[in-house]
Amino acid sequence: MTKTEPSVRILLADDHTIFRAGLSALLSSQSGFEIVGEASDGEEALKLVEKLKPDILLLDLAMPKKSGMEVLEALSESGNGVRTIVLSAEAEGKDVSRAFELGVRGLVLKDSAATTLFKSVHTVMAGQYWVGRKAVSTLIQTLKQYGESVKNDKPKNYGLTPREMEIIRAVVSGYPNKEIAQKFKISEQTVKHHVTNIFDKLGVYNRLELTLFAFHHGIVKE
């Protein structure tokens, strides 16, 4: 006898009642999904996330009282473990970059097919990212695409040295420490030292956050 997998507990946050009701009915019709709550504004969404502890938050960015972006900022500061998928009518480059920087795990366009939404939830629960209509194991190429709209004629240097800038570009390109060391003919330990210094200067904690920061702030524009 096989053990039944627990349902994915989902919280819906959208201010359009009819859209939210349709979304709830759609998701509830699928085996393995459970709608645990619904929020009609950003403040209510934050309260319900804290109270219900959902696995997934489906979040509209355009909401009253607190916008979706303000909700993301609050969740980022609180360290809440909910995995957020943004629902959006369109994907604006700056908003996409900022949303992922704040910890969003997926972005689904509202005109997507129902199967796309189902796949996005399963993909995010599996630890990957979902952007638009596809799963991505890395955000690098996606952020290059969306990051083109982030323009900054005079990007800040953040106290980074020329070598640290080279290291950042290599990290963003997906090189592991060993290959970065070979590329610049330095030791792997030196690379680790540079990466630690970069994290400290930019206030990031891992390579993904560094990639997001670099694109969002115009440090990398490739």
PDB file of C-alpha atoms in Angstrom:
ATOM      1  CA  MET A   1       0.000   0.000   0.000  1.00  0.00           C
ATOM      2  CA  THR A   2       1.535   3.311  -1.065  1.00  0.00           C
ATOM      3  CA  LYS A   3       1.552   6.272   1.242  1.00  0.00           C
ATOM      4  CA  THR A   4      -0.561   9.197   0.019  1.00  0.00           C
ATOM      5  CA  GLU A   5       1.387  12.406  -0.498  1.00  0.00           C
ATOM      6  CA  PRO A   6       0.100  15.314   1.609  1.00  0.00           C
ATOM      7  CA  SER A   7      -1.803  18.002  -0.276  1.00  0.00           C
ATOM      8  CA  VAL A   8      -0.097  21.250  -1.221  1.00  0.00           C
ATOM      9  CA  ARG A   9      -1.682  23.895   1.003  1.00  0.00           C
ATOM     10  CA  ILE A  10      -2.347  27.045  -1.030  1.00  0.00           C
ATOM     11  CA  LEU A  11      -3.314  30.592  -0.006  1.00  0.00           C
ATOM     12  CA  LEU A  12      -4.841  32.822  -2.703  1.00  0.00           C
ATOM     13  CA  ALA A  13      -4.298  36.596  -2.611  1.00  0.00           C
ATOM     14  CA  ASP A  14      -6.120  38.595  -5.294  1.00  0.00           C
ATOM     15  CA  ASP A  15      -8.533  41.541  -4.974  1.00  0.00           C
ATOM     16  CA  HIS A  16     -10.788  40.443  -7.856  1.00  0.00           C
ATOM     17  CA  THR A  17     -13.509  38.311  -6.260  1.00  0.00           C
ATOM     18  CA  ILE A  18     -14.642  36.533  -9.418  1.00  0.00           C
ATOM     19  CA  PHE A  19     -11.091  35.728 -10.534  1.00  0.00           C
ATOM     20  CA  ARG A  20     -10.219  34.481  -7.043  1.00  0.00           C
ATOM     21  CA  ALA A  21     -13.337  32.291  -6.866  1.00  0.00           C
ATOM     22  CA  GLY A  22     -12.578  30.792 -10.266  1.00  0.00           C
ATOM     23  CA  LEU A  23      -8.973  30.158  -9.304  1.00  0.00           C
ATOM     24  CA  SER A  24     -10.052  28.510  -6.063  1.00  0.00           C
ATOM     25  CA  ALA A  25     -12.500  26.210  -7.861  1.00  0.00           C
ATOM     26  CA  LEU A  26      -9.909  25.363 -10.506  1.00  0.00           C
ATOM     27  CA  LEU A  27      -7.185  24.439  -8.027  1.00  0.00           C
ATOM     28  CA  SER A  28      -9.563  22.600  -5.690  1.00  0.00           C
ATOM     29  CA  SER A  29     -10.606  20.369  -8.585  1.00  0.00           C
ATOM     30  CA  GLN A  30      -7.074  19.007  -8.801  1.00  0.00           C
ATOM     31  CA  SER A  31      -5.946  16.104  -6.661  1.00  0.00           C
ATOM     32  CA  GLY A  32      -3.173  17.133  -4.286  1.00  0.00           C
ATOM     33  CA  PHE A  33      -4.128  20.806  -3.946  1.00  0.00           C
ATOM     34  CA  GLU A  34      -5.923  22.293  -0.921  1.00  0.00           C
ATOM     35  CA  ILE A  35      -7.053  25.937  -0.710  1.00  0.00           C
ATOM     36  CA  VAL A  36      -6.553  26.900   2.924  1.00  0.00           C
ATOM     37  CA  GLY A  37      -7.521  30.575   2.646  1.00  0.00           C
ATOM     38  CA  GLU A  38      -8.215  33.590   0.465  1.00  0.00           C
ATOM     39  CA  ALA A  39      -7.144  37.228   0.852  1.00  0.00           C
ATOM     40  CA  SER A  40      -8.570  40.267  -0.943  1.00  0.00           C
ATOM     41  CA  ASP A  41      -5.794  42.724  -0.034  1.00  0.00           C
ATOM     42  CA  GLY A  42      -2.130  42.770   0.941  1.00  0.00           C
ATOM     43  CA  GLU A  43      -2.646  43.271   4.668  1.00  0.00           C
ATOM     44  CA  GLU A  44      -5.006  40.309   4.865  1.00  0.00           C
ATOM     45  CA  ALA A  45      -2.552  38.198   2.864  1.00  0.00           C
ATOM     46  CA  LEU A  46       0.229  38.806   5.387  1.00  0.00           C
ATOM     47  CA  LYS A  47      -2.055  37.977   8.320  1.00  0.00           C
ATOM     48  CA  LEU A  48      -3.241  34.750   6.709  1.00  0.00           C
ATOM     49  CA  VAL A  49       0.287  33.655   5.792  1.00  0.00           C
ATOM     50  CA  GLU A  50       1.251  33.985   9.454  1.00  0.00           C
ATOM     51  CA  LYS A  51      -1.919  32.303  10.716  1.00  0.00           C
ATOM     52  CA  LEU A  52      -2.358  29.467   8.205  1.00  0.00           C
ATOM     53  CA  LYS A  53       1.286  28.671   7.327  1.00  0.00           C
ATOM     54  CA  PRO A  54       0.533  27.687   3.697  1.00  0.00           C
ATOM     55  CA  ASP A  55       3.042  25.893   1.480  1.00  0.00           C
ATOM     56  CA  ILE A  56       2.300  28.171  -1.478  1.00  0.00           C
ATOM     57  CA  LEU A  57       1.126  31.790  -1.693  1.00  0.00           C
ATOM     58  CA  LEU A  58      -0.403  32.733  -5.051  1.00  0.00           C
ATOM     59  CA  LEU A  59      -0.013  36.509  -5.007  1.00  0.00           C
ATOM     60  CA  ASP A  60      -1.358  39.237  -7.268  1.00  0.00           C
ATOM     61  CA  LEU A  61       1.025  42.221  -7.403  1.00  0.00           C
ATOM     62  CA  ALA A  62      -1.737  44.833  -7.849  1.00  0.00           C
ATOM     63  CA  MET A  63      -3.718  44.844  -4.603  1.00  0.00           C
ATOM     64  CA  PRO A  64      -5.169  47.460  -2.200  1.00  0.00           C
ATOM     65  CA  LYS A  65      -3.886  48.412   1.288  1.00  0.00           C
ATOM     66  CA  LYS A  66      -0.523  46.735   0.620  1.00  0.00           C
ATOM     67  CA  SER A  67       0.669  46.021  -2.901  1.00  0.00           C
ATOM     68  CA  GLY A  68       2.021  42.627  -3.815  1.00  0.00           C
ATOM     69  CA  MET A  69       5.546  44.056  -3.787  1.00  0.00           C
ATOM     70  CA  GLU A  70       5.031  45.392  -0.237  1.00  0.00           C
ATOM     71  CA  VAL A  71       3.810  41.946   0.784  1.00  0.00           C
ATOM     72  CA  LEU A  72       6.979  40.416  -0.678  1.00  0.00           C
ATOM     73  CA  GLU A  73       9.155  42.917   1.177  1.00  0.00           C
ATOM     74  CA  ALA A  74       7.420  42.096   4.471  1.00  0.00           C
ATOM     75  CA  LEU A  75       7.761  38.348   3.905  1.00  0.00           C
ATOM     76  CA  SER A  76      11.420  38.767   2.997  1.00  0.00           C
ATOM     77  CA  GLU A  77      12.086  40.616   6.250  1.00  0.00           C
ATOM     78  CA  SER A  78      10.129  38.123   8.347  1.00  0.00           C
ATOM     79  CA  GLY A  79      11.944  35.096   6.961  1.00  0.00           C
ATOM     80  CA  ASN A  80       8.644  33.253   6.503  1.00  0.00           C
ATOM     81  CA  GLY A  81       9.138  29.981   4.649  1.00  0.00           C
ATOM     82  CA  VAL A  82       6.117  30.258   2.346  1.00  0.00           C
ATOM     83  CA  ARG A  83       6.937  29.763  -1.336  1.00  0.00           C
ATOM     84  CA  THR A  84       5.406  32.592  -3.329  1.00  0.00           C
ATOM     85  CA  ILE A  85       4.226  32.468  -6.926  1.00  0.00           C
ATOM     86  CA  VAL A  86       3.312  35.846  -8.381  1.00  0.00           C
ATOM     87  CA  LEU A  87       0.236  36.132 -10.599  1.00  0.00           C
ATOM     88  CA  SER A  88       0.593  38.987 -13.064  1.00  0.00           C
ATOM     89  CA  ALA A  89      -1.183  40.289 -16.148  1.00  0.00           C
ATOM     90  CA  GLU A  90       2.191  41.211 -17.642  1.00  0.00           C
ATOM     91  CA  ALA A  91       5.865  40.739 -16.875  1.00  0.00           C
ATOM     92  CA  GLU A  92       7.652  44.062 -16.495  1.00  0.00           C
ATOM     93  CA  GLY A  93      11.413  43.592 -16.368  1.00  0.00           C
ATOM     94  CA  LYS A  94      12.090  45.705 -13.282  1.00  0.00           C
ATOM     95  CA  ASP A  95       9.214  44.156 -11.326  1.00  0.00           C
ATOM     96  CA  VAL A  96      10.280  40.628 -12.252  1.00  0.00           C
ATOM     97  CA  SER A  97      13.859  41.235 -11.153  1.00  0.00           C
ATOM     98  CA  ARG A  98      12.781  42.869  -7.895  1.00  0.00           C
ATOM     99  CA  ALA A  99      10.227  40.146  -7.117  1.00  0.00           C
ATOM    100  CA  PHE A 100      12.787  37.366  -7.465  1.00  0.00           C
ATOM    101  CA  GLU A 101      15.269  39.390  -5.449  1.00  0.00           C
ATOM    102  CA  LEU A 102      12.677  39.385  -2.651  1.00  0.00           C
ATOM    103  CA  GLY A 103      12.390  35.617  -2.713  1.00  0.00           C
ATOM    104  CA  VAL A 104       9.631  34.834  -5.202  1.00  0.00           C
ATOM    105  CA  ARG A 105       9.848  31.295  -6.547  1.00  0.00           C
ATOM    106  CA  GLY A 106       7.591  31.638  -9.555  1.00  0.00           C
ATOM    107  CA  LEU A 107       5.852  34.035 -11.930  1.00  0.00           C
ATOM    108  CA  VAL A 108       2.707  32.972 -13.801  1.00  0.00           C
ATOM    109  CA  LEU A 109       1.005  35.192 -16.344  1.00  0.00           C
ATOM    110  CA  LYS A 110      -2.744  35.475 -15.827  1.00  0.00           C
ATOM    111  CA  ASP A 111      -3.490  34.547 -19.436  1.00  0.00           C
ATOM    112  CA  SER A 112      -1.689  31.213 -19.051  1.00  0.00           C
ATOM    113  CA  ALA A 113      -3.448  27.883 -19.445  1.00  0.00           C
ATOM    114  CA  ALA A 114      -4.689  26.137 -16.300  1.00  0.00           C
ATOM    115  CA  THR A 115      -2.146  23.358 -16.780  1.00  0.00           C
ATOM    116  CA  THR A 116       0.625  25.954 -16.645  1.00  0.00           C
ATOM    117  CA  LEU A 117      -0.516  27.076 -13.194  1.00  0.00           C
ATOM    118  CA  PHE A 118      -0.649  23.476 -11.964  1.00  0.00           C
ATOM    119  CA  LYS A 119       2.843  22.805 -13.306  1.00  0.00           C
ATOM    120  CA  SER A 120       4.185  25.980 -11.673  1.00  0.00           C
ATOM    121  CA  VAL A 121       2.971  24.879  -8.236  1.00  0.00           C
ATOM    122  CA  HIS A 122       4.508  21.409  -8.590  1.00  0.00           C
ATOM    123  CA  THR A 123       7.752  22.884  -9.933  1.00  0.00           C
ATOM    124  CA  VAL A 124       8.108  25.360  -7.073  1.00  0.00           C
ATOM    125  CA  MET A 125       7.288  22.686  -4.503  1.00  0.00           C
ATOM    126  CA  ALA A 126      10.087  20.599  -6.050  1.00  0.00           C
ATOM    127  CA  GLY A 127      12.568  23.392  -5.327  1.00  0.00           C
ATOM    128  CA  GLN A 128      12.867  24.892  -8.809  1.00  0.00           C
ATOM    129  CA  TYR A 129      11.697  28.183 -10.287  1.00  0.00           C
ATOM    130  CA  TRP A 130       8.897  28.919 -12.711  1.00  0.00           C
ATOM    131  CA  VAL A 131       8.967  31.978 -14.959  1.00  0.00           C
ATOM    132  CA  GLY A 132       6.196  32.818 -17.397  1.00  0.00           C
ATOM    133  CA  ARG A 133       5.327  29.504 -18.999  1.00  0.00           C
ATOM    134  CA  LYS A 134       8.340  27.357 -18.208  1.00  0.00           C
ATOM    135  CA  ALA A 135      10.353  25.824 -15.394  1.00  0.00           C
ATOM    136  CA  VAL A 136      13.917  27.021 -14.932  1.00  0.00           C
ATOM    137  CA  SER A 137      16.590  25.413 -12.786  1.00  0.00           C
ATOM    138  CA  THR A 138      18.616  28.607 -12.932  1.00  0.00           C
ATOM    139  CA  LEU A 139      17.458  32.207 -13.141  1.00  0.00           C
ATOM    140  CA  ILE A 140      20.540  33.506 -14.863  1.00  0.00           C
ATOM    141  CA  GLN A 141      19.325  33.432 -18.476  1.00  0.00           C
ATOM    142  CA  THR A 142      15.853  34.548 -17.456  1.00  0.00           C
ATOM    143  CA  LEU A 143      17.203  37.532 -15.563  1.00  0.00           C
ATOM    144  CA  LYS A 144      19.385  38.472 -18.504  1.00  0.00           C
ATOM    145  CA  GLN A 145      16.220  38.609 -20.577  1.00  0.00           C
ATOM    146  CA  TYR A 146      14.148  40.599 -18.105  1.00  0.00           C
ATOM    147  CA  GLY A 147      17.045  42.614 -16.770  1.00  0.00           C
ATOM    148  CA  GLU A 148      17.506  44.419 -20.084  1.00  0.00           C
ATOM    149  CA  SER A 149      14.920  46.977 -18.972  1.00  0.00           C
ATOM    150  CA  VAL A 150      16.955  47.928 -15.900  1.00  0.00           C
ATOM    151  CA  LYS A 151      18.949  50.928 -17.044  1.00  0.00           C
ATOM    152  CA  ASN A 152      21.485  52.761 -14.953  1.00  0.00           C
ATOM    153  CA  ASP A 153      23.875  55.135 -16.719  1.00  0.00           C
ATOM    154  CA  LYS A 154      26.078  55.442 -13.643  1.00  0.00           C
ATOM    155  CA  PRO A 155      25.807  52.218 -11.634  1.00  0.00           C
ATOM    156  CA  LYS A 156      27.161  52.326  -8.105  1.00  0.00           C
ATOM    157  CA  ASN A 157      30.489  50.665  -7.480  1.00  0.00           C
ATOM    158  CA  TYR A 158      29.644  49.531  -3.910  1.00  0.00           C
ATOM    159  CA  GLY A 159      33.371  49.601  -3.111  1.00  0.00           C
ATOM    160  CA  LEU A 160      34.051  46.623  -5.383  1.00  0.00           C
ATOM    161  CA  THR A 161      37.568  46.138  -6.745  1.00  0.00           C
ATOM    162  CA  PRO A 162      38.189  45.364 -10.443  1.00  0.00           C
ATOM    163  CA  ARG A 163      38.984  41.756  -9.503  1.00  0.00           C
ATOM    164  CA  GLU A 164      35.750  41.464  -7.513  1.00  0.00           C
ATOM    165  CA  MET A 165      33.819  42.774 -10.516  1.00  0.00           C
ATOM    166  CA  GLU A 166      35.433  40.031 -12.629  1.00  0.00           C
ATOM    167  CA  ILE A 167      34.471  37.443 -10.014  1.00  0.00           C
ATOM    168  CA  ILE A 168      30.860  38.689 -10.029  1.00  0.00           C
ATOM    169  CA  ARG A 169      30.642  38.392 -13.813  1.00  0.00           C
ATOM    170  CA  ALA A 170      31.997  34.845 -13.603  1.00  0.00           C
ATOM    171  CA  VAL A 171      29.522  33.880 -10.866  1.00  0.00           C
ATOM    172  CA  VAL A 172      26.626  35.341 -12.854  1.00  0.00           C
ATOM    173  CA  SER A 173      27.789  33.344 -15.889  1.00  0.00           C
ATOM    174  CA  GLY A 174      27.454  30.178 -13.815  1.00  0.00           C
ATOM    175  CA  TYR A 175      31.119  29.310 -13.169  1.00  0.00           C
ATOM    176  CA  PRO A 176      31.834  27.346  -9.940  1.00  0.00           C
ATOM    177  CA  ASN A 177      34.742  28.432  -7.739  1.00  0.00           C
ATOM    178  CA  LYS A 178      37.129  25.851  -9.197  1.00  0.00           C
ATOM    179  CA  GLU A 179      36.616  27.089 -12.766  1.00  0.00           C
ATOM    180  CA  ILE A 180      36.826  30.729 -11.660  1.00  0.00           C
ATOM    181  CA  ALA A 181      40.195  29.939 -10.077  1.00  0.00           C
ATOM    182  CA  GLN A 182      41.409  28.368 -13.328  1.00  0.00           C
ATOM    183  CA  LYS A 183      40.032  31.240 -15.394  1.00  0.00           C
ATOM    184  CA  PHE A 184      41.941  33.900 -13.438  1.00  0.00           C
ATOM    185  CA  LYS A 185      44.919  31.689 -12.501  1.00  0.00           C
ATOM    186  CA  ILE A 186      44.404  32.109  -8.764  1.00  0.00           C
ATOM    187  CA  SER A 187      43.792  29.590  -5.990  1.00  0.00           C
ATOM    188  CA  GLU A 188      40.317  28.330  -5.169  1.00  0.00           C
ATOM    189  CA  GLN A 189      40.798  29.636  -1.625  1.00  0.00           C
ATOM    190  CA  THR A 190      41.451  33.116  -3.032  1.00  0.00           C
ATOM    191  CA  VAL A 191      38.236  32.897  -5.023  1.00  0.00           C
ATOM    192  CA  LYS A 192      36.334  31.962  -1.861  1.00  0.00           C
ATOM    193  CA  HIS A 193      37.900  34.950  -0.101  1.00  0.00           C
ATOM    194  CA  HIS A 194      36.821  37.292  -2.904  1.00  0.00           C
ATOM    195  CA  VAL A 195      33.283  35.857  -2.913  1.00  0.00           C
ATOM    196  CA  THR A 196      33.009  36.332   0.862  1.00  0.00           C
ATOM    197  CA  ASN A 197      34.119  39.958   0.530  1.00  0.00           C
ATOM    198  CA  ILE A 198      31.606  40.523  -2.278  1.00  0.00           C
ATOM    199  CA  PHE A 199      28.777  39.069  -0.178  1.00  0.00           C
ATOM    200  CA  ASP A 200      29.732  41.372   2.709  1.00  0.00           C
ATOM    201  CA  LYS A 201      29.904  44.499   0.533  1.00  0.00           C
ATOM    202  CA  LEU A 202      26.587  43.859  -1.214  1.00  0.00           C
ATOM    203  CA  GLY A 203      24.716  42.409   1.751  1.00  0.00           C
ATOM    204  CA  VAL A 204      23.834  39.141   0.018  1.00  0.00           C
ATOM    205  CA  TYR A 205      24.098  35.605   1.383  1.00  0.00           C
ATOM    206  CA  ASN A 206      24.468  33.278  -1.587  1.00  0.00           C
ATOM    207  CA  ARG A 207      25.242  33.145  -5.303  1.00  0.00           C
ATOM    208  CA  LEU A 208      21.590  33.369  -6.334  1.00  0.00           C
ATOM    209  CA  GLU A 209      21.100  36.553  -4.309  1.00  0.00           C
ATOM    210  CA  LEU A 210      24.319  37.922  -5.812  1.00  0.00           C
ATOM    211  CA  THR A 211      23.022  37.243  -9.337  1.00  0.00           C
ATOM    212  CA  LEU A 212      19.705  38.912  -8.579  1.00  0.00           C
ATOM    213  CA  PHE A 213      21.434  41.928  -7.002  1.00  0.00           C
ATOM    214  CA  ALA A 214      23.850  42.297  -9.901  1.00  0.00           C
ATOM    215  CA  PHE A 215      21.084  42.422 -12.501  1.00  0.00           C
ATOM    216  CA  HIS A 216      18.679  44.527 -10.464  1.00  0.00           C
ATOM    217  CA  HIS A 217      21.292  47.202  -9.699  1.00  0.00           C
ATOM    218  CA  GLY A 218      22.898  47.236 -13.128  1.00  0.00           C
ATOM    219  CA  ILE A 219      26.252  45.840 -11.992  1.00  0.00           C
ATOM    220  CA  VAL A 220      26.023  43.266 -14.773  1.00  0.00           C
ATOM    221  CA  LYS A 221      24.374  44.199 -18.061  1.00  0.00           C
ATOM    222  CA  GLU A 222      25.411  41.373 -20.345  1.00  0.00           C
TER     223      GLU A 222
END
